[in-house]
XYZ file of C-alpha atoms in Angstrom:
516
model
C -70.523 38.598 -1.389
C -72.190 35.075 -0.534
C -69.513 32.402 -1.272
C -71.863 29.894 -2.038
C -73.617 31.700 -4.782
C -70.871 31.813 -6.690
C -69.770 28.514 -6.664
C -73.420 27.483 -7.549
C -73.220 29.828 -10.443
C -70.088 28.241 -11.806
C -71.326 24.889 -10.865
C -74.226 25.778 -13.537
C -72.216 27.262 -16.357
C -69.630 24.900 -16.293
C -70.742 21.700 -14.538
C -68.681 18.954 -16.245
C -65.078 20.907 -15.742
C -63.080 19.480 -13.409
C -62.969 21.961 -10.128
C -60.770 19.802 -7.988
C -57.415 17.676 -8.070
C -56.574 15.673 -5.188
C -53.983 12.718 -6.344
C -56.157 10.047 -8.165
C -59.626 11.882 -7.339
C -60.860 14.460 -9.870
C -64.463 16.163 -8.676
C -66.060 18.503 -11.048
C -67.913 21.666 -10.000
C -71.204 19.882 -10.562
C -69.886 16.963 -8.297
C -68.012 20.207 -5.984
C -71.125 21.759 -5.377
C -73.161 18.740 -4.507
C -70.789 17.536 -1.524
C -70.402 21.527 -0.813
C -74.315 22.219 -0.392
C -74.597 18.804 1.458
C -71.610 18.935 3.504
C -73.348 22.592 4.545
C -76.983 21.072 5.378
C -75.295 18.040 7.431
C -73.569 20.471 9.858
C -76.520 22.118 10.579
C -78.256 19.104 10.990
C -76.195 18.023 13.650
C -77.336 20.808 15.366
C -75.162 23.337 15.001
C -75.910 27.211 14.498
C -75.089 29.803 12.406
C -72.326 31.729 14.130
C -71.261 28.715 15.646
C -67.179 28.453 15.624
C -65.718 25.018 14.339
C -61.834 24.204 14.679
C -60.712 22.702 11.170
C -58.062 20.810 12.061
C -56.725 19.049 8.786
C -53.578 19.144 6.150
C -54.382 19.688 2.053
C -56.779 18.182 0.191
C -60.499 17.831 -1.526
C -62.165 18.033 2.240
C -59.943 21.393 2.721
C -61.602 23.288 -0.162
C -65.247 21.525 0.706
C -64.807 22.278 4.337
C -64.376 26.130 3.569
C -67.080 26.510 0.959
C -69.339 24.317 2.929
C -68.903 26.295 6.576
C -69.176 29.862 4.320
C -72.443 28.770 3.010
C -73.906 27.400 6.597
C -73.016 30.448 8.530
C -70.547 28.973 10.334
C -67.584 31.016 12.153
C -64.160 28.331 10.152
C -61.320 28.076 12.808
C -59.214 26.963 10.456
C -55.474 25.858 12.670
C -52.080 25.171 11.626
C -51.530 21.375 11.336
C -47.841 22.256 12.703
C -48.656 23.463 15.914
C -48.984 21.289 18.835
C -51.970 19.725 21.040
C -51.651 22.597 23.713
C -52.712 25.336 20.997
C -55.077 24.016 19.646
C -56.520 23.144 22.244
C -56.502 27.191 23.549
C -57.655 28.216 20.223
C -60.728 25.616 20.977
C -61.116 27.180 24.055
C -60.611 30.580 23.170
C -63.273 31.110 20.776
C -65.384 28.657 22.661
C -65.907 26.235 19.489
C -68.935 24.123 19.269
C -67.754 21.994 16.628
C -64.718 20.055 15.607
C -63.496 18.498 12.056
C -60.402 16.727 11.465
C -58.487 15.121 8.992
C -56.259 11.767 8.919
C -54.011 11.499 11.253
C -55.091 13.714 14.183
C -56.847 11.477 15.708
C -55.658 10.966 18.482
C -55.440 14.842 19.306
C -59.109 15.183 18.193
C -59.901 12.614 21.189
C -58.310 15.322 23.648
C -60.219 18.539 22.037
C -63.892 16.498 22.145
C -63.128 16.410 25.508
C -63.170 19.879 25.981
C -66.721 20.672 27.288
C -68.224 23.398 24.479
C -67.086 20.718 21.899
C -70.527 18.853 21.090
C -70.435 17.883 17.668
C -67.256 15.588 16.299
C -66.779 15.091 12.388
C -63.674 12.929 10.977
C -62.077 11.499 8.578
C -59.537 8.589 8.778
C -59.422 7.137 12.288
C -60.640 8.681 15.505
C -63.779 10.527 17.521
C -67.228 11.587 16.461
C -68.701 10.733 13.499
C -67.451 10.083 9.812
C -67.411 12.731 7.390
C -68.928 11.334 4.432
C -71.870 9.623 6.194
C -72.359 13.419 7.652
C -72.061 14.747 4.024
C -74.347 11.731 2.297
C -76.895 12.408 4.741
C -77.452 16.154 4.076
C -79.906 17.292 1.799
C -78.691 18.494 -1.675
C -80.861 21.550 -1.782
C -79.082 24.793 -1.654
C -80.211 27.024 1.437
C -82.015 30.006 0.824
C -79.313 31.522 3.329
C -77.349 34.598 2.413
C -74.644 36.234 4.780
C -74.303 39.799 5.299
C -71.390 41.581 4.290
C -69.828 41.680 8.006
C -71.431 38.491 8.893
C -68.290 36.442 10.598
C -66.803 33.649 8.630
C -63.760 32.570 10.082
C -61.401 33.162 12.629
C -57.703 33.303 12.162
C -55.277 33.349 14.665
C -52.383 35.206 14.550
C -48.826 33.268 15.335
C -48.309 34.474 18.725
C -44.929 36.013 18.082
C -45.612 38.754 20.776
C -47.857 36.647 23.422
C -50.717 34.226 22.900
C -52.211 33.819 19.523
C -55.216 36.105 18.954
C -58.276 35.482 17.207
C -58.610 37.425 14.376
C -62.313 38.111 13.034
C -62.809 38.049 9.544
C -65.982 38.637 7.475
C -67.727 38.071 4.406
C -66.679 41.415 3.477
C -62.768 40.428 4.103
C -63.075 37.361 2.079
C -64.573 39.292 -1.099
C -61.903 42.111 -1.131
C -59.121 39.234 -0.891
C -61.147 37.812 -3.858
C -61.514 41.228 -5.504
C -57.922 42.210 -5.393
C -55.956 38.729 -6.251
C -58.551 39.100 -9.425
C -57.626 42.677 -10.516
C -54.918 43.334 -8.472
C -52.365 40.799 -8.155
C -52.994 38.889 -11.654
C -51.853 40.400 -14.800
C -54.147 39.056 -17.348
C -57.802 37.823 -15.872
C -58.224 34.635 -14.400
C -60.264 32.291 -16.292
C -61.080 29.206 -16.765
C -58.192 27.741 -18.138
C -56.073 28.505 -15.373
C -54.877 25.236 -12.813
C -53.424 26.681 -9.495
C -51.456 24.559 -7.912
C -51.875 24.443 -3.664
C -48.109 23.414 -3.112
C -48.180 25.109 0.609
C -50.789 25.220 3.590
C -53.693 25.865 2.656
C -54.525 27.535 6.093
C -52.205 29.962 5.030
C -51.451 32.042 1.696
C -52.379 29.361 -0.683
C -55.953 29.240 0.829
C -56.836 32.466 -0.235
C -56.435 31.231 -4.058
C -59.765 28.769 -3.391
C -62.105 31.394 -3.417
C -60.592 33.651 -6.700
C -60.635 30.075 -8.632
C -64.236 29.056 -7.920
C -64.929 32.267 -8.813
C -63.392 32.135 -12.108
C -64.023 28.775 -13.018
C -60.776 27.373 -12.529
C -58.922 23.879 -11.691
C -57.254 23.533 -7.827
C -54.423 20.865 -8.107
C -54.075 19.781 -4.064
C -50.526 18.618 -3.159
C -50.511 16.948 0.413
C -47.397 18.839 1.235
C -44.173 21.231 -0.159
C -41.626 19.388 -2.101
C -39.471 21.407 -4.433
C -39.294 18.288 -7.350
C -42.720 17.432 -6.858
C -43.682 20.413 -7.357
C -42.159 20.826 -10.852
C -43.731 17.787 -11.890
C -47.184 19.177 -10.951
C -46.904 22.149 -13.170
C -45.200 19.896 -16.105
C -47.981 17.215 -15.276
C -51.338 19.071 -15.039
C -50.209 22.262 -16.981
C -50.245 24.673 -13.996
C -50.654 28.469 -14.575
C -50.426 29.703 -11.146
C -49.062 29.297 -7.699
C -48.120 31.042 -4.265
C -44.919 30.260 -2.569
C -42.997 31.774 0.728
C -39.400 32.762 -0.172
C -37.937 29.639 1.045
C -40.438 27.456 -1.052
C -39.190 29.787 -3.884
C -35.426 29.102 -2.897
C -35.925 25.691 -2.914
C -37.277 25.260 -6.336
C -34.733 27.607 -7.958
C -31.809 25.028 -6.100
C -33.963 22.183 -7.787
C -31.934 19.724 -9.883
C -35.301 19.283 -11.760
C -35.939 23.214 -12.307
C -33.708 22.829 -15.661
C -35.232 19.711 -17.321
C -39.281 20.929 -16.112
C -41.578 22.062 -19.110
C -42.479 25.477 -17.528
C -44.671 26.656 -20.421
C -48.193 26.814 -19.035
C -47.016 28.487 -15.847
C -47.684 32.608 -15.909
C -47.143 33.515 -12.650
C -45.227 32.274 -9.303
C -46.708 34.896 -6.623
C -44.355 35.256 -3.070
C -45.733 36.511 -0.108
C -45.080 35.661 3.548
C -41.587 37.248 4.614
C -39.157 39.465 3.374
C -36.836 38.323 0.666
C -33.979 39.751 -0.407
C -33.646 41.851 -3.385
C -30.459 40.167 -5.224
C -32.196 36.269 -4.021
C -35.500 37.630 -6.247
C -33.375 38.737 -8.813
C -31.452 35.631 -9.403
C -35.299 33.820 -8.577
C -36.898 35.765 -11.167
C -34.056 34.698 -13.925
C -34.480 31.166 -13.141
C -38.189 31.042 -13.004
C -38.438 33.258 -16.629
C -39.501 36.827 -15.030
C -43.022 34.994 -13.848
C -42.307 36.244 -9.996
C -44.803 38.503 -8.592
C -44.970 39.643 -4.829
C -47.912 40.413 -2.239
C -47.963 41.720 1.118
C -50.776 41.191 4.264
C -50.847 39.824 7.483
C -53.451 37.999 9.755
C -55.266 40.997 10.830
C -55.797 42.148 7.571
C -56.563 39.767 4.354
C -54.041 39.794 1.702
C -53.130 41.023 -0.684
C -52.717 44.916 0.946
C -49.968 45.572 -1.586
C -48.570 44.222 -4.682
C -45.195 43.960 -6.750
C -46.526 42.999 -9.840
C -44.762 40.867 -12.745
C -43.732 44.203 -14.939
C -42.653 45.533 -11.842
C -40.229 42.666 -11.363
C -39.249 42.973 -15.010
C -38.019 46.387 -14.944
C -36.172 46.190 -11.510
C -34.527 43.609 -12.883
C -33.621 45.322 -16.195
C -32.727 48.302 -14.281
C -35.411 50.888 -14.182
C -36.159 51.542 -10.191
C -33.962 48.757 -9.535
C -34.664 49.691 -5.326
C -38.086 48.992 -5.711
C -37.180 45.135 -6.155
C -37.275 45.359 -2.322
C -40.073 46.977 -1.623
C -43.893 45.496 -1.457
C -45.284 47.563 -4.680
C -48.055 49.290 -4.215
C -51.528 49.765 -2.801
C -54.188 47.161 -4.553
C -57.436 48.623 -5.500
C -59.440 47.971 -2.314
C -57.102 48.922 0.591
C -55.653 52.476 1.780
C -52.046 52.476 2.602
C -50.411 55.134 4.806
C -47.470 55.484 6.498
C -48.277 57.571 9.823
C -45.431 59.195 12.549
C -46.180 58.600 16.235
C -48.397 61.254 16.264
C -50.626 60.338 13.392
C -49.584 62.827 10.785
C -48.743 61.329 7.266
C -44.705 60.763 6.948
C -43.125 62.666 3.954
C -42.115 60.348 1.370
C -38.947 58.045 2.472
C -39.458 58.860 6.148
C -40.027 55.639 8.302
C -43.254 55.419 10.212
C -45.644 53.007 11.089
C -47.390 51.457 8.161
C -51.437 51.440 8.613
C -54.363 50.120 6.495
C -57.786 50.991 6.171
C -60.517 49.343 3.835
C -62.280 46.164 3.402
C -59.678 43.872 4.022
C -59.245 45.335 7.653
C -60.402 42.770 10.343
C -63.283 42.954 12.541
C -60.848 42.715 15.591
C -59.689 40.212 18.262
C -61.901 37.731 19.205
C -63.063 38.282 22.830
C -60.203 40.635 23.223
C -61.355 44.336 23.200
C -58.237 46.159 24.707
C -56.278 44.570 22.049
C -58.720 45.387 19.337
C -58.619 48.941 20.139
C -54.897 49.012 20.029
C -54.648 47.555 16.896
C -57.570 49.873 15.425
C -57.283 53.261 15.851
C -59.483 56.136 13.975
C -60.860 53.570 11.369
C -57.274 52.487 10.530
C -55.375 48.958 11.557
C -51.807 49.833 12.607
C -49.683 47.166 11.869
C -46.711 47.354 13.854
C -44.788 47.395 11.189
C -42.045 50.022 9.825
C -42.216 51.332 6.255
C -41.412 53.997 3.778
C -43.753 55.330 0.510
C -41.912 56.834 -2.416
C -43.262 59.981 -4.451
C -44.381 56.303 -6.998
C -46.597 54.642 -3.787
C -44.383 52.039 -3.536
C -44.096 50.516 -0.022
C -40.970 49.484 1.763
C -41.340 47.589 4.874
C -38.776 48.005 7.172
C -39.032 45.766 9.814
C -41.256 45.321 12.168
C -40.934 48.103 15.196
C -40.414 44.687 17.835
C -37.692 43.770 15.985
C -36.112 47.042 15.692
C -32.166 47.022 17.444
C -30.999 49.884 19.340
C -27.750 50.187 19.784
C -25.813 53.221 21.393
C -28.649 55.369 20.881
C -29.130 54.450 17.042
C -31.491 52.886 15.449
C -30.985 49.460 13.439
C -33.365 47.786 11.099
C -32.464 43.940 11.006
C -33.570 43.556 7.365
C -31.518 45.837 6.104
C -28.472 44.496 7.524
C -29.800 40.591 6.886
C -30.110 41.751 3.080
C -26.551 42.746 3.089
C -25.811 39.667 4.221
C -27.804 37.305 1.662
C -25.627 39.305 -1.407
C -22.543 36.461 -0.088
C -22.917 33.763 -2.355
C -22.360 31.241 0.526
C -24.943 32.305 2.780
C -28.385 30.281 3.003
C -30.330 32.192 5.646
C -29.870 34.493 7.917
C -31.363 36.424 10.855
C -30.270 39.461 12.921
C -31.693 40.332 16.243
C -30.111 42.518 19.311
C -28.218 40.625 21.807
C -27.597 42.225 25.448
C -24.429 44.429 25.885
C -23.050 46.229 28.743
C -21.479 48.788 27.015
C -23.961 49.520 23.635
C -26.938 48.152 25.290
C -27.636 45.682 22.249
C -25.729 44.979 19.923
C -26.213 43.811 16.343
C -25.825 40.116 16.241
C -26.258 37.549 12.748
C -26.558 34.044 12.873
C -26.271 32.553 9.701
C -26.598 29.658 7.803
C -23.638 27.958 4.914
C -25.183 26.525 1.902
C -24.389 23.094 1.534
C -20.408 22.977 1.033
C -19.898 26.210 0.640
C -17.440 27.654 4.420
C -18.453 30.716 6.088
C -16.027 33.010 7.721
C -17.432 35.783 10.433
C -14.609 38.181 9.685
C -15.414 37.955 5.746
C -19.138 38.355 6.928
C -18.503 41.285 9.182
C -15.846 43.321 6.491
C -18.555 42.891 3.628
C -21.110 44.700 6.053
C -18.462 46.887 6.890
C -18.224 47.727 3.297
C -22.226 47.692 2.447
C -23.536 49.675 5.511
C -22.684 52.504 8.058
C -20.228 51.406 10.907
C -22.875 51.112 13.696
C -25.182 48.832 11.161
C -22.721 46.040 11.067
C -22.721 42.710 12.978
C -20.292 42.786 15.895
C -21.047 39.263 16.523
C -21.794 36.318 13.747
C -22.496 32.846 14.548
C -22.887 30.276 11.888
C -25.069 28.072 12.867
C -26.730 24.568 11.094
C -30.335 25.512 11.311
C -32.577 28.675 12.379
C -36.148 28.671 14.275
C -38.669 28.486 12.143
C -42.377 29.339 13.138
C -45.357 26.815 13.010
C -45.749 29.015 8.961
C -41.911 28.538 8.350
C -40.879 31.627 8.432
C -37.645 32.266 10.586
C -38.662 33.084 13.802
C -36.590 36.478 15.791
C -38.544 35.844 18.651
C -37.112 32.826 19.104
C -33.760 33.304 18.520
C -33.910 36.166 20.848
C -35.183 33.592 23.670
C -32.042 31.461 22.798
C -29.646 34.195 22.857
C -31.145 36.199 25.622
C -31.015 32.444 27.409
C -26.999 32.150 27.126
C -26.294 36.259 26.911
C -23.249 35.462 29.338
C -21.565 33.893 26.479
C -19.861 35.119 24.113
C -21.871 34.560 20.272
């Protein structure tokens, strides 16, 4: 399970292929695991300690993928924040895990000045201008002998915090154990012919997020990481036409905008197999169209913060023969359990639910987190009799095929019945003219809350609320449907891009005198 041995291993059986792309620079795994074994020495020899936690605070690139391998193989606890949030989180993340150590990319600076201040911050590493000292004089000056070093499976080796949707992000504890199983499972799980290497995966999104968990499975293998600085739907396509890209990970809006791509049509596609989705729900006629337009390469995972991905898995020839037909409902489910992780959907009072009964969905296995950092009420909460309840709503068929519902926050009740907001937002995507939508529960003196959409036009197309109100009339029982529908330019989006309920209830809660 040690990260660094394997990277070593591939560094010796294939040291001259190229490991990393990063715009002009090109590093090969005997170059990759150089700077990686170096990079880990240096940050020891700066004095920190195994265990010790250290916020990485930079976008994509070469120093992302050496920054993870290198704190993996010193011992060190990767903090590892989204480069969209603002000064005041990271900052409590800092604090919250009481972080010895700080490394930042270009561009941040100036916020890197505010967190050295913080007094359990000793030890300041950067690159571009700013604080502390530069990274590659810290990486030339540490020894390029390996460490004799090996983690223990539950060892800590990073700490990712959770988006804060409900409160104050949470540190979630993940192991060496956690970041095999991930490994494990995108290997034989997730991919439908072996990774090798001849595959290129391209990082087109955050590589704090989904796409991260691809560095590991690729070292692994052998494989080539093409590093894009940021999401852009055209240069995208020229990345998989330019460097022969087999693989990649997008959120359903990435996926969106690359099917609406002007360049989709005239973009050599042949070396790509797969397009994996993951992140939020999409809806089932958007992946149908998606999967046409990308040639039936979509395939789907599902996890969350407190527990690695992938937890479940809509494979490619599951996509296929929705599409074509054969359990066409299970294009909107999550597939089904991967080899490592135990899926069960569990009624309030902990027996199993009968198949197509809505419950809580729980997980139990190796990709279940240690817990909350520093946060032991919480952690018991969320782990209960060896099993992580998620807080989210699903339904198993007789198959094993997941369905997540919503999540139970999100749930709308509304004169005593119950409403699932995805189901109704699904109904919703089918109008051609609709971009995005969201559906939360607005106050009502009469129903309590009622269901309320706010929607969004794609470009020239006009949106009417009575049209969107009669289809919904037409798709779903009476007490489903929107009562109110706002078309709006833009919704909330979280730090991850995802659209954010939380904060359009805070809006609408904010001006619930007015009519929506």
């Amino acid at each position: 399970m040690d990260i660094g041995y394997y990277l070593h291993r591939t560094a010796n059986r294939h040291p001259h292929r190229v490991a990393v792309v990063d715009g002009q620079r090109r590093l090969q795994y005997a170059g990759l695991d150089e700077r990686v074994t170096r990079l880990a020495n240096a940050l020891l020899g700066l004095g920190l300690r195994p265990g010790d936690r250290v916020v990485d605070l930079q976008k994509n690139g070469l120093e992302h993928v050496e920054a993870d391998l290198a704190m993996a193989q010193a011992g060190l606890v990767r903090v590892a924040v989204n480069t969209r949030l603002q000064l005041e989180d990271w900052r409590y993340m800092a604090s919250d895990c009481g972080a010895r150590g700080l490394l930042y990319g270009p561009g941040f600076g100036e916020a890197a000045a505010e967190l050295a201040s913080l007094d359990h911050i000793r030890h300041v590493v950067g690159i571009g201008a700013g604080p502390g000292q530069r990274y590659e004089d810290v990486l030339a000056a540490g020894s390029a002998t390996p460490r004799s070093y090996r983690p223990a499976p539950d060892e800590v080796v990073s700490l990712n915090y959770s988006s804060g949707t409900t409160g104050r992000p949470k540190g979630c504890i993940r192991t060496h154990r956690n970041r095999f199983a991930s490994m494990r499972d995108i290997v034989v799980s997730l991919m439908e012919r072996p990774l090798g290497p001849d595959d290129v995966w391209l990082h087109a999104g955050p590589m704090t997020h989904a796409s991260g968990l691809f560095v590991f499975p690729h070292i692994f293998c052998g494989g080539v990481q093409v590093v894009l600085p940021r999401f852009d739907p055209d240069e995208v396509l020229r990345a998989v036409a330019q460097y022969g890209v087999t693989g990649t990970v997008w959120v359903p809006t990435m996926v969106e905008r690359v099917v609406g791509s002007s360049e989709l049509p005239r973009t050599d596609l042949s070396s790509l197999r797969r397009v994996t989705y993951a992140g939020a729900p999409m809806a089932p006629e958007r992946i149908a169209v998606a999967n046409d337009a990308l040639g039936g390469r979509l395939a789907q995972f599902y996890g969350m913060v407190e527990a690695i991905p992938p937890l479940t898995v809509l494979t490619q020839e599951d996509h296929r023969r929705a599409t074509a037909g054969e359990a066409a409902e299970r294009l909107g489910s999550a597939g089904h359990e991967v080899l490592g992780c135990e899926v069960a959907v569990l009624t309030k009072s902990g027996e199993l639910a009968v198949p197509g009964a809505v419950g809580e969905l729980t997980i139990a296995g190796d990709h279940v987190m240690a817990g909350y950092w520093g946060k032991d009420a919480e952690t018991g909460k969320a782990l209960r009799d060896g099993r992580l309840w998620t807080g989210d709503l699903a339904h198993v068929d007789d198959a094993g095929y997941v369905t997540i519902v919503d999540r139970e926050s999100d749930m709308i009740i509304s004169g005593g019945y119950n409403v699932y907001p995805r189901e109704v937002e699904d109904a919703i995507s089918e109008l051609p003219a609709v971009q995005e939508v969201a559906v939360i529960g607005t106050p009502d003196p009469e129903w309590g809350q009622v269901v309320t959409a706010y929607v969004v036009a794609r470009p020239g197309a006009v949106l009417d609320r009575v049209h969107v109100i009669e289809h919904c009339r037409r798709r779903l029982a009476g007490f489903k449907k929107p009562r109110r529908v706002q078309v709006v330019d833009a919704l909330p989006k979280s730090p991850t891009g995802k659209i954010s309920r939380k904060m359009l209830r805070d809006e609408a809660y904010v001006g619930a005198g007015r009519r929506i």
